[in-house]
Amino acid sequence: MTESSMLLRGATLIDHTGERQGDVLVADGRVTQVSANIDAAGAEVIDVVGCIIAPGFVDLHTHLREPGMTEAETIETGSRAAALGGYTAVVAMPNTDPTQDSVEVIEFVRRRGIEVGLCDVRPSGSITIGRAGEQLTPFAELAAAGVHVFTDDGSGVQDAGLMRRAMEYGRELDIVLAQHCEVSALTKGAVMHEGECCSHLGLPGWPALAEELMVHRDIELCRLTGARVHLLHLSTARSVELVRRAKADGLPITAEATPHHISLTDERLSTFDTRFKVNPPLRTMADIEAVRAGLVDGTIDAIATDHAPHAGHAKDRPLDEAPPGMIGLETAIAVCRAHLDMSWQHLLGAMSWRPAKIAGLDDRHGRPIAAGEPANLVVLDPDAEWIVDPHKLSSKSSNTPFVNMSLRSRVRHTIFEGTLVVRDGVAQR
Amino acid sequence: MAKHFRSIDEAGRDHVIRLLNLTDHMAEVNRRLHPKVPALRGRTVCNLFFEDSTRTRLSFDLAARRLSADTLTFTAASSSVNKGESLRDTVETLSAMGVDAFVVRHRSSGVPWQIEHWTDAAIVNAGDGWHAHPTQALLDAYTIMQRIGRSTDLDGLEVAIVGDIRHSRVARSTTEVLRLLGARVVHVAPATLLPPHPIAEQIGDLDEVIDRVDVLYMLRMQRERMDSALVPAGVEYVERFALTAERARRLRSDALLMHPGPMNRGVEMLVDPSEVPQSAILDQVTNGISARMAVLFDLLGSGTGLEDQ
């Protein structure tokens, strides 16, 4: 028994194989034993009666803002927020400055993530150089450097011809092309969902169609090329239906939805609070219900945060100038639990093992809780009640839309590679 | 008592009725030989104009002076905004000078709501983006009531608002106030210039309504809308939606012609309104002073001080 071993006693264990009661012994970065009433002399015993132990969460969609926008977030502060939210791996979006379009930048982000050591930081690569939508990045070279997810997130690839080439070229590599679905010709100057609410508020609308057209386009390009395609932050009812049909056709398509798109409607903008400006925008109740239903029936595979920190002064600008985005890592599980009518196992799958597979991280994350597996785990207190105070969140920015909201379920401990990086809700570094 | 006056919907019926009554008092003040009263002596009103609008600014300025308030004016064109100062810094700085009310004009919808977090002063919306222009709505409602001799409602009246509804704060606020007072509002425009979701009954043909409406309210049409393909280039918009001499002749003799100004002659107005007897356009300008006095007095006054000084 090594000094670093710990025994998590008395929780309910939930992974993709099912649900059971038991103790979990962790040593040397691995789960070494799982059974009832383990007697492990020398191990630190952590009482987790009443809690759920699950594989650590995996976020397919995190903006860590480093390099380039470290006033809003850094790899360190973002990793800390992730760990506090129960995440053991995050896919870092490429819209940094410089863009994550070269091995040098990818290596910087990856290395910095390892130095921080609070979770597994996996940089995505952009599809096009500088996310300018013109030339492809070196997919194979970036893939060899460990990139699995390619996306121009922040904007969609507008040129259908170029996207077709990206899929054709990427098909033979073990990568996934992730699309931010937005036909920008339909969203010029857009601030919020186009509908009844924006008509009264006099704000330029972002029509659902702008997303659905690109969802449809990429489904058809996927059918043509056979490439693996992941659709980011689906927000409309018709998008969900299009994906449902594509999956019924057997296409290699996956999709994600965010906690805010299953919990908040466009009416939140009626106070002109820039915290609620996000891209794609908050939509109607009918859309929310359709996205929830998509998560329940598996049309939408994963919950992803689209954690998008912005400095306070950036959000203090008029709505049309303020950048879109909200932070979400530390509130995700509690918000999803409140707004999704599904079993714990299904919900945790959408937070952990399904996104792990999409991101190509399923060798270390989203694993069954069993002897010999990497110890990337979250311990969740399902009944802990708390109120969201933006200043108590660990992200460097405080642009949460859930401010002052009362939530239930909270991450108590997070174990990353066998180390307790969050203990009793407090980050350990 | 209300703290701010930012939109008709936010103000609600009682506040609007109170302001219409006050506007009538102020109109009486303005008819005096010396139209100035001490009601707001010692109070400071700051015109905070991030978007240029000489008429509205002058109208508010005069309204504040007639109530004996001190006024200061901030215009973005000649200010630190050009040096990169943020909205928040501007508001906090001016607020620290001891401002009792901000009169705010901004090209972005919602700014009068956003700034409430950065000042304790009262906020009057002098136009935000495409969203609201509630003092215009107030003066419009007052002008109609004055001309047709009503004092509490506009029940049964039909008002056609013609032109670029989608991008118009005037259309939104004036529609809200007229409906609140019982009028029926019809928006007349091509679909590209209507909001994505209707905020009133919509008709695409001006000639269908022109000979029956009680009020024809023409909006300013910006030529730039043609560049962004919202309407065809050329004269088609003019032919379909402008007020021509021929259309003006079809107005009922007891109808009202209104326009919030400034007019775009040759675009939406092909007649000289001074030659249209139904025109109430200059009444609107005159009543604008009274309506803005009413708003400032309501927010800042003690309820007295309207007698001659």
XYZ file of C-alpha atoms in Angstrom:
738
model
C 0.000 0.000 0.000
C 1.556 3.292 -1.050
C 1.293 6.503 0.880
C -0.814 8.123 -1.798
C -3.586 5.556 -1.639
C -7.092 6.594 -0.722
C -10.229 4.719 0.014
C -13.539 6.251 -1.019
C -16.030 4.626 1.269
C -19.730 4.101 0.910
C -20.809 5.730 -2.324
C -23.030 4.672 -5.174
C -20.858 3.880 -8.187
C -22.261 4.726 -11.602
C -20.506 4.072 -14.886
C -21.535 2.784 -18.274
C -21.825 -0.747 -16.964
C -24.453 0.195 -14.423
C -25.001 1.223 -10.831
C -23.896 -0.428 -7.586
C -22.825 0.290 -4.012
C -19.214 -0.082 -3.050
C -15.873 1.224 -1.893
C -13.184 2.358 -4.289
C -9.491 2.060 -3.534
C -7.170 4.332 -5.495
C -3.394 4.047 -5.574
C -0.601 5.038 -7.930
C -2.945 6.803 -10.299
C -5.240 3.835 -10.722
C -8.294 2.249 -9.262
C -6.866 -0.803 -7.548
C -9.903 -2.368 -5.970
C -13.666 -1.985 -6.118
C -15.867 -3.974 -3.780
C -18.012 -3.816 -0.670
C -16.248 -3.007 2.597
C -12.639 -2.810 1.511
C -10.241 -2.922 4.397
C -7.188 -0.957 3.338
C -4.832 -0.263 6.175
C -2.676 2.768 5.497
C -4.990 4.311 2.946
C -6.633 7.635 3.683
C -10.284 6.856 4.195
C -12.683 9.388 2.723
C -16.276 8.983 3.785
C -18.501 9.524 0.754
C -21.703 7.939 2.012
C -24.676 9.375 0.111
C -22.481 10.463 -2.776
C -22.182 9.230 -6.317
C -18.828 8.231 -7.761
C -18.655 8.418 -11.530
C -15.947 8.624 -14.164
C -14.719 12.228 -14.343
C -16.591 14.525 -16.680
C -15.264 15.366 -20.140
C -16.034 18.731 -21.676
C -15.963 18.785 -25.454
C -16.178 22.542 -25.546
C -14.071 24.743 -23.264
C -12.596 28.140 -24.040
C -9.473 28.474 -21.911
C -8.462 31.760 -23.628
C -4.739 31.089 -23.388
C -2.684 32.039 -25.303
C -3.775 35.571 -26.021
C -6.788 36.438 -23.887
C -5.508 35.731 -20.415
C -7.407 38.632 -18.906
C -10.527 36.478 -19.251
C -9.109 33.067 -18.344
C -5.887 31.102 -18.294
C -5.169 27.433 -18.693
C -4.603 27.416 -14.946
C -7.812 29.175 -13.885
C -9.855 27.331 -16.494
C -8.421 23.987 -15.391
C -9.292 24.836 -11.816
C -12.859 25.690 -12.791
C -13.041 22.423 -14.716
C -11.789 20.375 -11.773
C -14.274 22.076 -9.453
C -16.999 21.193 -11.935
C -16.005 17.552 -11.825
C -14.175 17.494 -15.141
C -11.049 15.432 -15.562
C -10.624 16.352 -19.232
C -11.480 19.353 -21.372
C -11.131 19.969 -25.087
C -9.694 23.473 -25.430
C -11.247 25.452 -28.266
C -8.869 26.826 -30.886
C -9.975 30.469 -31.011
C -6.995 31.652 -29.037
C -4.498 34.288 -30.122
C -2.577 32.926 -31.920
C -5.030 30.340 -33.170
C -4.432 26.692 -32.320
C -3.564 25.944 -35.922
C 0.092 24.885 -35.585
C 2.020 22.299 -33.630
C 3.767 25.086 -31.698
C 0.550 26.479 -30.265
C -0.957 23.028 -29.702
C 2.195 22.002 -27.828
C 2.104 25.160 -25.729
C -1.465 24.524 -24.597
C -0.884 20.827 -23.965
C 2.311 21.453 -21.989
C 0.768 24.217 -19.965
C -2.131 21.911 -19.128
C 0.267 19.275 -17.878
C 2.186 21.832 -15.781
C -1.029 22.994 -14.150
C -2.020 19.376 -13.594
C -5.627 19.900 -12.550
C -7.200 18.107 -15.493
C -6.377 16.692 -18.888
C -6.211 19.686 -21.266
C -6.609 18.508 -24.831
C -6.234 21.256 -27.402
C -8.443 21.100 -30.451
C -7.008 22.290 -33.728
C -8.649 24.715 -36.085
C -9.924 23.432 -39.423
C -8.582 26.461 -41.273
C -5.492 28.577 -40.774
C -6.278 31.424 -38.419
C -9.916 30.246 -38.494
C -10.163 32.424 -41.575
C -12.080 29.828 -43.563
C -9.629 29.726 -46.444
C -6.820 27.161 -46.087
C -6.777 23.839 -44.239
C -4.465 23.393 -41.289
C -2.004 20.449 -41.414
C -4.478 17.838 -40.118
C -2.054 14.915 -40.127
C 0.740 16.834 -38.435
C -1.620 18.164 -35.776
C -3.171 14.724 -35.310
C 0.313 13.311 -34.763
C 0.739 15.963 -32.065
C -2.351 14.574 -30.351
C -5.184 16.641 -31.795
C -8.368 14.675 -32.243
C -11.042 17.373 -32.532
C -10.806 19.916 -35.351
C -13.086 22.945 -35.345
C -13.211 26.611 -36.274
C -15.491 27.177 -33.289
C -16.476 30.761 -32.771
C -17.557 30.670 -36.358
C -18.670 28.016 -38.780
C -16.818 27.076 -41.945
C -18.911 29.040 -44.414
C -17.541 27.645 -47.658
C -19.306 24.365 -48.451
C -16.595 23.414 -50.945
C -13.854 23.881 -48.372
C -15.800 21.941 -45.751
C -16.222 19.108 -48.225
C -12.441 19.042 -48.756
C -11.852 19.090 -45.000
C -14.083 16.053 -44.595
C -12.558 14.193 -47.529
C -9.034 14.907 -46.346
C -9.836 14.193 -42.712
C -11.764 10.968 -43.300
C -8.724 8.711 -43.403
C -7.195 10.272 -40.288
C -8.513 9.332 -36.876
C -10.078 12.731 -36.217
C -13.479 14.339 -35.843
C -14.584 17.540 -37.546
C -16.644 19.641 -35.157
C -18.822 22.348 -36.609
C -20.100 25.583 -35.119
C -23.275 25.684 -37.180
C -24.012 29.241 -38.241
C -24.514 30.583 -41.740
C -23.079 34.000 -41.088
C -24.873 35.689 -43.985
C -28.056 35.200 -41.951
C -26.669 36.456 -38.639
C -25.027 39.786 -39.470
C -25.136 41.982 -36.385
C -27.326 39.444 -34.596
C -27.600 39.780 -30.826
C -30.311 37.285 -29.863
C -32.743 34.675 -31.172
C -34.928 35.940 -33.985
C -38.521 35.734 -32.844
C -41.169 37.439 -30.804
C -38.874 38.672 -28.081
C -36.313 40.356 -30.358
C -39.138 41.993 -32.286
C -40.241 43.801 -29.154
C -36.750 44.556 -27.869
C -35.552 46.005 -31.156
C -32.520 43.741 -31.250
C -31.203 42.175 -34.452
C -32.227 38.529 -34.665
C -30.203 35.318 -35.113
C -32.653 33.046 -36.917
C -32.874 29.342 -36.079
C -32.516 28.745 -39.801
C -28.925 29.994 -39.762
C -28.012 27.004 -37.599
C -30.286 24.489 -39.299
C -28.992 25.241 -42.797
C -25.449 24.369 -41.763
C -26.570 21.340 -39.749
C -28.313 20.130 -42.883
C -25.340 20.954 -45.103
C -22.864 19.127 -42.915
C -25.134 16.099 -42.556
C -25.235 15.856 -46.337
C -21.473 16.404 -46.622
C -21.037 13.665 -44.045
C -23.243 11.387 -46.141
C -21.119 12.221 -49.187
C -17.695 11.851 -47.601
C -18.154 9.429 -44.712
C -16.110 11.653 -42.409
C -16.829 11.735 -38.690
C -18.707 14.907 -37.878
C -19.603 16.400 -34.516
C -22.125 19.217 -34.274
C -21.418 21.741 -31.546
C -23.968 23.384 -29.232
C -27.234 22.496 -30.978
C -29.898 24.996 -30.016
C -32.990 24.576 -32.193
C -35.804 22.058 -32.455
C -35.259 21.455 -36.165
C -31.515 20.939 -35.698
C -32.319 18.128 -33.277
C -34.766 16.593 -35.730
C -32.233 16.768 -38.577
C -29.637 14.975 -36.448
C -32.196 12.385 -35.357
C -32.867 11.513 -38.999
C -29.172 11.515 -39.895
C -28.495 9.051 -37.108
C -31.400 6.892 -38.245
C -29.652 6.807 -41.622
C -26.569 5.478 -39.877
C -24.312 8.457 -40.517
C -21.218 8.904 -38.293
C -22.615 12.055 -36.682
C -22.524 13.085 -33.045
C -23.896 16.184 -31.356
C -23.703 18.141 -28.137
C -25.909 20.613 -26.273
C -25.050 23.095 -23.538
C -26.556 23.488 -20.074
C -27.751 26.994 -20.953
C -29.620 25.848 -24.052
C -31.679 23.437 -21.950
C -32.438 25.906 -19.178
C -32.735 29.537 -20.328
C -34.992 31.155 -22.942
C -34.467 34.241 -25.073
C -36.778 36.170 -22.741
C -33.813 36.540 -20.393
C -32.564 39.282 -22.708
C -35.539 41.483 -21.849
C -33.461 43.186 -19.142
C -30.692 43.750 -21.714
C -28.222 41.910 -19.482
C -25.199 41.025 -21.610
C -24.607 37.918 -19.497
C -27.368 36.292 -21.527
C -25.788 37.074 -24.889
C -24.359 33.855 -26.249
C -23.735 32.249 -29.601
C -25.845 30.406 -30.669
C -28.383 32.465 -28.769
C -30.810 31.372 -26.074
C -33.934 30.194 -27.887
C -37.602 29.530 -27.125
C -39.214 27.093 -24.707
C -40.159 24.853 -27.650
C -36.490 24.660 -28.662
C -35.424 23.938 -25.090
C -37.913 21.085 -24.886
C -36.709 19.655 -28.193
C -33.047 19.808 -27.138
C -33.903 18.137 -23.818
C -35.809 15.438 -25.693
C -32.784 15.000 -27.959
C -30.599 14.397 -24.935
C -33.108 12.011 -23.412
C -33.450 9.851 -26.534
C -29.729 9.977 -27.327
C -29.996 12.034 -30.520
C -27.699 14.444 -28.745
C -24.793 12.455 -27.362
C -23.136 14.838 -24.961
C -23.499 17.848 -22.733
C -20.765 20.384 -23.408
C -20.375 23.646 -21.555
C -19.139 26.091 -24.210
C -17.476 27.704 -21.177
C -16.691 31.134 -22.609
C -15.136 33.535 -20.106
C -15.075 37.276 -20.786
C -13.557 40.038 -18.688
C -16.071 42.185 -16.839
C -15.397 45.302 -18.877
C -16.026 43.388 -22.110
C -19.507 42.478 -20.923
C -20.110 46.042 -19.646
C -20.563 47.205 -23.211
C -23.780 47.705 -25.180
C -25.409 44.452 -26.244
C -24.374 44.690 -29.862
C -20.725 45.259 -28.897
C -20.461 42.860 -25.964
C -18.895 39.513 -26.846
C -21.155 36.441 -26.739
C -20.517 33.700 -24.228
C -21.053 32.481 -20.669
C -19.002 30.468 -18.232
C -20.359 27.059 -17.345
C -17.835 24.524 -16.062
C -18.661 24.863 -12.379
C -22.438 24.845 -12.769
C -22.936 22.282 -15.540
C -23.880 19.154 -13.626
C -26.245 20.949 -11.260
C -27.997 22.847 -14.063
C -28.377 19.686 -16.132
C -29.698 17.742 -13.213
C -32.358 20.391 -12.621
C -33.479 20.530 -16.242
C -33.223 16.989 -17.568
C -35.671 14.277 -16.726
C -33.330 11.289 -17.029
C -31.593 8.686 -14.905
C -28.295 9.486 -13.246
C -26.615 6.932 -15.439
C -27.874 8.501 -18.651
C -26.977 12.001 -17.455
C -23.497 10.995 -16.319
C -22.986 9.285 -19.656
C -23.720 12.552 -21.429
C -21.225 14.272 -19.131
C -18.505 11.637 -19.208
C -18.176 8.460 -21.246
C -20.027 9.580 -24.364
C -18.023 12.813 -24.807
C -14.842 10.886 -23.888
C -15.449 8.632 -26.854
C -16.191 11.534 -29.214
C -12.992 13.305 -28.182
C -10.927 10.146 -28.505
C -10.150 10.215 -24.783
C -11.858 6.978 -23.895
C -8.566 5.270 -23.155
C -8.237 7.330 -19.952
C -11.587 9.029 -19.318
C -15.138 7.798 -19.011
C -13.764 4.387 -18.062
C -15.596 1.847 -15.964
C -14.914 2.106 -12.234
C -12.899 -1.077 -11.950
C -9.535 -2.332 -10.797
C -6.728 -1.379 -13.154
C -8.501 1.607 -14.684
C -7.040 5.149 -14.599
C -8.324 6.981 -11.529
C -10.146 9.873 -13.188
C -13.221 10.170 -11.021
C -15.757 12.597 -9.707
C -17.498 12.343 -6.353
C -20.810 14.107 -6.479
C -23.104 15.007 -3.611
C -26.474 14.825 -5.346
C -28.362 16.600 -2.584
C -26.034 19.489 -1.762
C -27.840 22.764 -2.247
C -25.951 25.903 -3.125
C -26.478 29.358 -4.581
C -24.382 30.507 -7.520
C -22.200 33.431 -6.476
C -20.093 34.533 -9.457
C -17.374 35.832 -7.160
C -17.003 32.473 -5.484
C -16.528 30.655 -8.753
C -12.982 29.862 -9.664
C -13.030 30.997 -13.279
C -11.152 34.246 -13.826
C -14.345 35.703 -15.277
C -17.738 35.947 -13.646
C -20.099 35.949 -16.614
C -22.382 33.190 -15.398
C -26.038 33.412 -16.441
C -26.975 31.374 -13.363
C -26.061 34.118 -10.897
C -27.998 33.836 -7.616
C -29.727 30.722 -8.858
C -30.324 28.011 -6.310
C -28.954 24.669 -7.500
C -28.889 21.138 -6.159
C -25.964 18.694 -6.635
C -22.396 19.688 -6.215
C -19.004 18.193 -6.890
C -17.408 17.224 -3.594
C -14.152 15.659 -4.783
C -12.419 15.305 -8.119
C -9.692 12.754 -8.619
C -7.404 13.322 -11.571
C -4.871 10.623 -12.396
C -5.165 9.334 -8.861
C -4.699 12.700 -7.164
C -7.371 14.465 -5.190
C -7.354 17.778 -7.088
C -10.610 18.923 -5.499
C -11.304 18.038 -1.899
C -14.572 19.018 -0.221
C -15.289 21.507 -3.003
C -11.907 23.201 -2.728
C -9.242 23.022 -5.421
C -6.017 21.630 -3.986
C -3.708 23.770 -6.091
C -43.280 57.006 -8.045
C -41.341 55.774 -10.997
C -37.594 56.052 -10.908
C -37.009 56.024 -14.656
C -38.865 56.573 -17.919
C -37.407 54.146 -20.430
C -40.227 52.496 -22.346
C -43.994 52.701 -22.556
C -44.418 49.045 -21.601
C -42.194 49.443 -18.564
C -44.015 52.622 -17.486
C -47.482 51.114 -17.772
C -50.879 52.675 -18.103
C -51.114 54.716 -14.911
C -47.743 56.328 -15.422
C -48.553 57.167 -19.040
C -51.925 58.712 -18.150
C -50.271 60.763 -15.405
C -47.660 61.978 -17.900
C -50.292 62.891 -20.480
C -52.106 64.987 -17.872
C -48.826 66.592 -16.860
C -48.032 67.284 -20.508
C -51.252 69.251 -20.708
C -50.178 71.316 -17.653
C -46.819 71.941 -19.270
C -48.483 72.998 -22.518
C -50.285 75.614 -20.454
C -46.962 76.739 -18.965
C -45.522 76.978 -22.451
C -48.335 79.245 -23.584
C -47.496 81.798 -20.897
C -45.784 85.050 -21.744
C -42.744 83.890 -19.774
C -42.742 80.116 -20.182
C -40.432 79.284 -17.330
C -41.157 77.889 -13.865
C -38.926 77.116 -10.865
C -40.049 73.513 -10.442
C -36.619 71.886 -10.919
C -34.417 74.677 -9.575
C -31.201 73.170 -8.238
C -31.632 69.868 -10.062
C -29.163 68.816 -12.735
C -30.124 67.102 -15.961
C -27.396 65.610 -18.125
C -28.054 64.971 -21.786
C -26.004 61.903 -22.553
C -26.034 61.606 -26.322
C -23.862 58.798 -27.643
C -25.641 59.145 -30.950
C -26.144 62.491 -32.547
C -29.681 63.822 -32.536
C -29.767 67.573 -32.522
C -33.552 67.901 -32.437
C -34.170 65.563 -29.550
C -31.251 66.996 -27.608
C -32.437 70.582 -28.083
C -35.972 69.610 -27.165
C -34.850 67.975 -23.894
C -32.493 70.847 -23.176
C -35.222 73.428 -23.586
C -37.635 71.330 -21.530
C -35.145 71.148 -18.646
C -34.414 74.894 -18.814
C -38.075 75.825 -18.779
C -38.287 73.929 -15.497
C -35.191 75.851 -14.256
C -32.989 72.760 -14.063
C -29.272 73.072 -14.711
C -28.292 71.183 -17.819
C -25.101 69.735 -19.143
C -24.645 67.992 -22.401
C -22.357 65.160 -23.309
C -22.089 64.223 -26.944
C -20.031 61.274 -28.085
C -18.716 63.069 -31.150
C -16.734 65.575 -29.078
C -15.910 63.475 -26.072
C -13.682 60.959 -24.415
C -15.703 58.142 -25.992
C -13.544 58.768 -29.023
C -10.521 58.175 -26.822
C -11.812 54.737 -25.914
C -13.612 55.546 -22.677
C -16.174 52.899 -21.865
C -19.861 53.444 -21.402
C -19.500 52.514 -17.774
C -16.657 54.960 -17.107
C -18.550 57.760 -18.822
C -21.681 57.177 -16.770
C -19.823 56.771 -13.483
C -17.761 59.902 -14.097
C -20.698 62.122 -14.981
C -22.720 60.620 -12.168
C -19.975 61.608 -9.726
C -20.455 65.227 -10.804
C -23.873 65.143 -9.172
C -26.367 64.466 -11.904
C -30.012 63.973 -10.941
C -31.191 62.640 -14.284
C -29.572 61.272 -17.382
C -31.316 61.741 -20.696
C -29.785 58.975 -22.763
C -29.595 58.460 -26.483
C -27.622 55.485 -27.795
C -27.542 53.594 -31.055
C -27.726 50.281 -29.165
C -30.954 48.890 -27.759
C -30.953 48.481 -23.996
C -28.340 51.016 -22.912
C -30.792 52.868 -20.592
C -31.241 49.569 -18.724
C -27.576 48.685 -18.628
C -26.477 51.981 -17.104
C -28.814 51.747 -14.121
C -26.158 49.639 -12.416
C -23.653 52.470 -12.594
C -25.645 55.456 -11.356
C -28.303 56.419 -8.837
C -29.662 59.107 -11.143
C -33.033 58.878 -12.855
C -32.806 57.660 -16.425
C -34.877 58.998 -19.297
C -34.666 57.128 -22.558
C -34.224 59.540 -25.447
C -33.984 56.689 -27.916
C -32.129 53.360 -27.725
C -31.321 51.473 -30.897
C -34.396 50.122 -32.631
C -36.036 49.612 -29.279
C -37.789 52.550 -27.672
C -38.310 56.287 -27.814
C -40.954 56.788 -25.155
C -40.994 60.604 -25.030
C -41.713 60.588 -28.770
C -44.579 58.194 -28.074
C -45.875 60.468 -25.352
C -45.810 63.565 -27.542
C -47.441 61.630 -30.380
C -50.278 60.424 -28.178
C -50.723 63.903 -26.729
C -50.757 65.478 -30.186
C -53.471 63.115 -31.408
C -55.591 63.611 -28.270
C -55.211 67.357 -28.504
C -56.193 67.476 -32.166
C -59.224 65.219 -31.882
C -60.300 66.493 -28.499
C -59.908 63.449 -26.264
C -58.420 63.483 -22.784
C -58.330 59.905 -21.522
C -58.321 57.427 -24.394
C -58.070 56.838 -28.124
C -60.701 54.112 -28.317
C -61.818 53.258 -31.829
C -59.119 55.259 -33.564
C -57.204 53.679 -36.443
C -53.560 54.658 -36.915
C -51.413 53.496 -39.834
C -47.656 53.637 -39.242
C -45.870 53.496 -42.570
C -42.281 52.653 -43.419
C -39.270 51.113 -41.779
C -40.971 49.582 -38.739
C -38.229 46.996 -38.171
C -35.484 49.488 -37.428
C -37.695 52.083 -35.747
C -37.750 52.820 -32.027
C -40.468 55.367 -32.794
C -42.699 52.703 -34.341
C -42.292 50.415 -31.331
C -42.952 53.032 -28.653
C -45.701 54.855 -30.477
C -47.441 51.561 -31.246
C -47.244 50.648 -27.566
C -48.715 53.930 -26.336
C -51.487 54.060 -28.929
C -52.589 50.511 -28.194
C -52.439 51.182 -24.476
C -54.856 54.059 -25.073
C -57.227 51.872 -27.104
C -56.299 52.746 -30.692
C -55.979 50.169 -33.445
C -52.509 50.290 -35.005
C -51.677 48.990 -38.462
C -48.103 48.649 -39.684
C -47.695 49.322 -43.390
C -44.412 48.185 -44.921
C -42.811 45.568 -47.128
C -42.053 42.384 -45.129
C -38.337 43.186 -45.109
C -38.992 46.313 -43.055
C -41.301 44.625 -40.560
C -40.085 42.948 -37.366
C -39.576 39.170 -37.691
C -42.593 38.663 -35.446
C -45.574 41.027 -35.781
C -45.978 43.609 -33.019
C -49.207 44.952 -34.602
C -51.527 44.158 -37.480
C -49.563 44.277 -40.738
C -50.585 45.378 -44.215
C -48.355 45.491 -47.287
C -50.344 48.029 -49.272
C -50.570 51.686 -48.282
C -53.373 52.338 -50.777
C -55.559 49.836 -48.962
C -55.711 51.975 -45.812
C -54.945 55.529 -46.807
C -58.488 56.751 -47.323
C -59.876 55.345 -44.107
C -57.316 55.925 -41.340
C -57.689 58.530 -38.591
C -53.935 59.049 -38.412
C -51.296 58.474 -41.079
C -47.927 58.252 -39.381
C -45.007 58.328 -41.820
C -41.594 57.060 -40.644
C -38.247 58.232 -41.859
C -36.835 55.882 -44.498
C -33.069 55.676 -44.677
C -31.576 55.366 -48.112
C -29.026 52.880 -46.743
C -31.795 50.265 -46.532
C -31.621 49.991 -50.281
C -27.890 49.243 -50.145
C -28.510 46.324 -47.815
C -31.168 44.905 -50.152
C -34.022 45.364 -47.704
C -35.913 47.092 -50.486
C -35.198 47.143 -54.208
C -32.866 49.794 -55.483
C -34.504 52.647 -57.335
C -37.940 54.199 -57.054
C -40.016 51.157 -56.181
C -40.168 51.976 -52.466
C -41.220 55.518 -53.213
C -43.952 54.361 -55.538
C -45.346 51.866 -53.080
C -44.900 53.523 -49.684
C -44.182 57.253 -49.972
C -46.719 59.955 -49.317
C -47.308 61.477 -52.734
C -49.567 64.443 -53.502
C -52.077 62.005 -54.952
C -52.123 59.918 -51.782
C -52.305 63.046 -49.591
C -55.477 64.061 -51.407
C -57.043 60.752 -50.473
C -56.624 61.350 -46.730
C -59.840 61.984 -44.889
C -60.332 65.672 -44.214
C -60.379 65.038 -40.446
C -57.381 62.712 -40.505
C -53.961 63.624 -39.075
C -50.645 63.429 -40.872
C -47.692 62.836 -38.548
C -43.951 62.285 -38.866
C -41.315 62.058 -36.104
C -38.734 63.953 -38.135
C -36.360 64.538 -39.610
C -38.164 64.033 -42.887
C -36.467 62.505 -45.852
C -37.975 64.512 -48.635
C -38.044 62.653 -51.912
C -37.996 59.312 -50.142
C -40.995 58.874 -47.857
C -42.352 62.404 -48.258
C -43.063 63.597 -51.781
C -45.382 66.341 -50.623
C -44.622 69.475 -48.673
C -46.432 68.890 -45.380
C -47.140 72.592 -45.060
C -49.444 72.113 -48.032
C -51.291 69.258 -46.345
C -53.922 70.773 -44.039
C -54.116 67.536 -42.036
C -50.473 67.851 -41.016
C -49.780 67.840 -37.274
C -46.033 67.590 -37.741
C -45.155 70.966 -36.248
C -47.593 70.351 -33.387
C -45.536 67.264 -32.613
C -42.397 69.389 -32.325
C -44.116 71.931 -30.082
C -45.688 69.256 -27.879
C -42.337 67.540 -27.585
C -41.173 70.282 -25.212
C -44.243 69.865 -23.009
C -44.016 66.074 -22.972
C -40.348 66.147 -21.984
C -41.042 68.749 -19.289
C -43.734 66.404 -17.975
C -41.313 63.469 -17.828
C -38.560 65.443 -16.074
C -40.990 67.052 -13.651
C -42.531 63.682 -12.837
C -39.167 62.091 -12.078
C -37.359 64.977 -10.389
C -39.984 67.413 -9.153
C -41.598 67.713 -5.770
C -45.007 68.147 -7.359
C -44.948 71.924 -6.992
C -43.295 74.907 -8.570
C -45.374 75.218 -11.717
C -46.542 78.720 -10.811
C -44.789 81.730 -12.335
C -41.567 82.637 -10.622
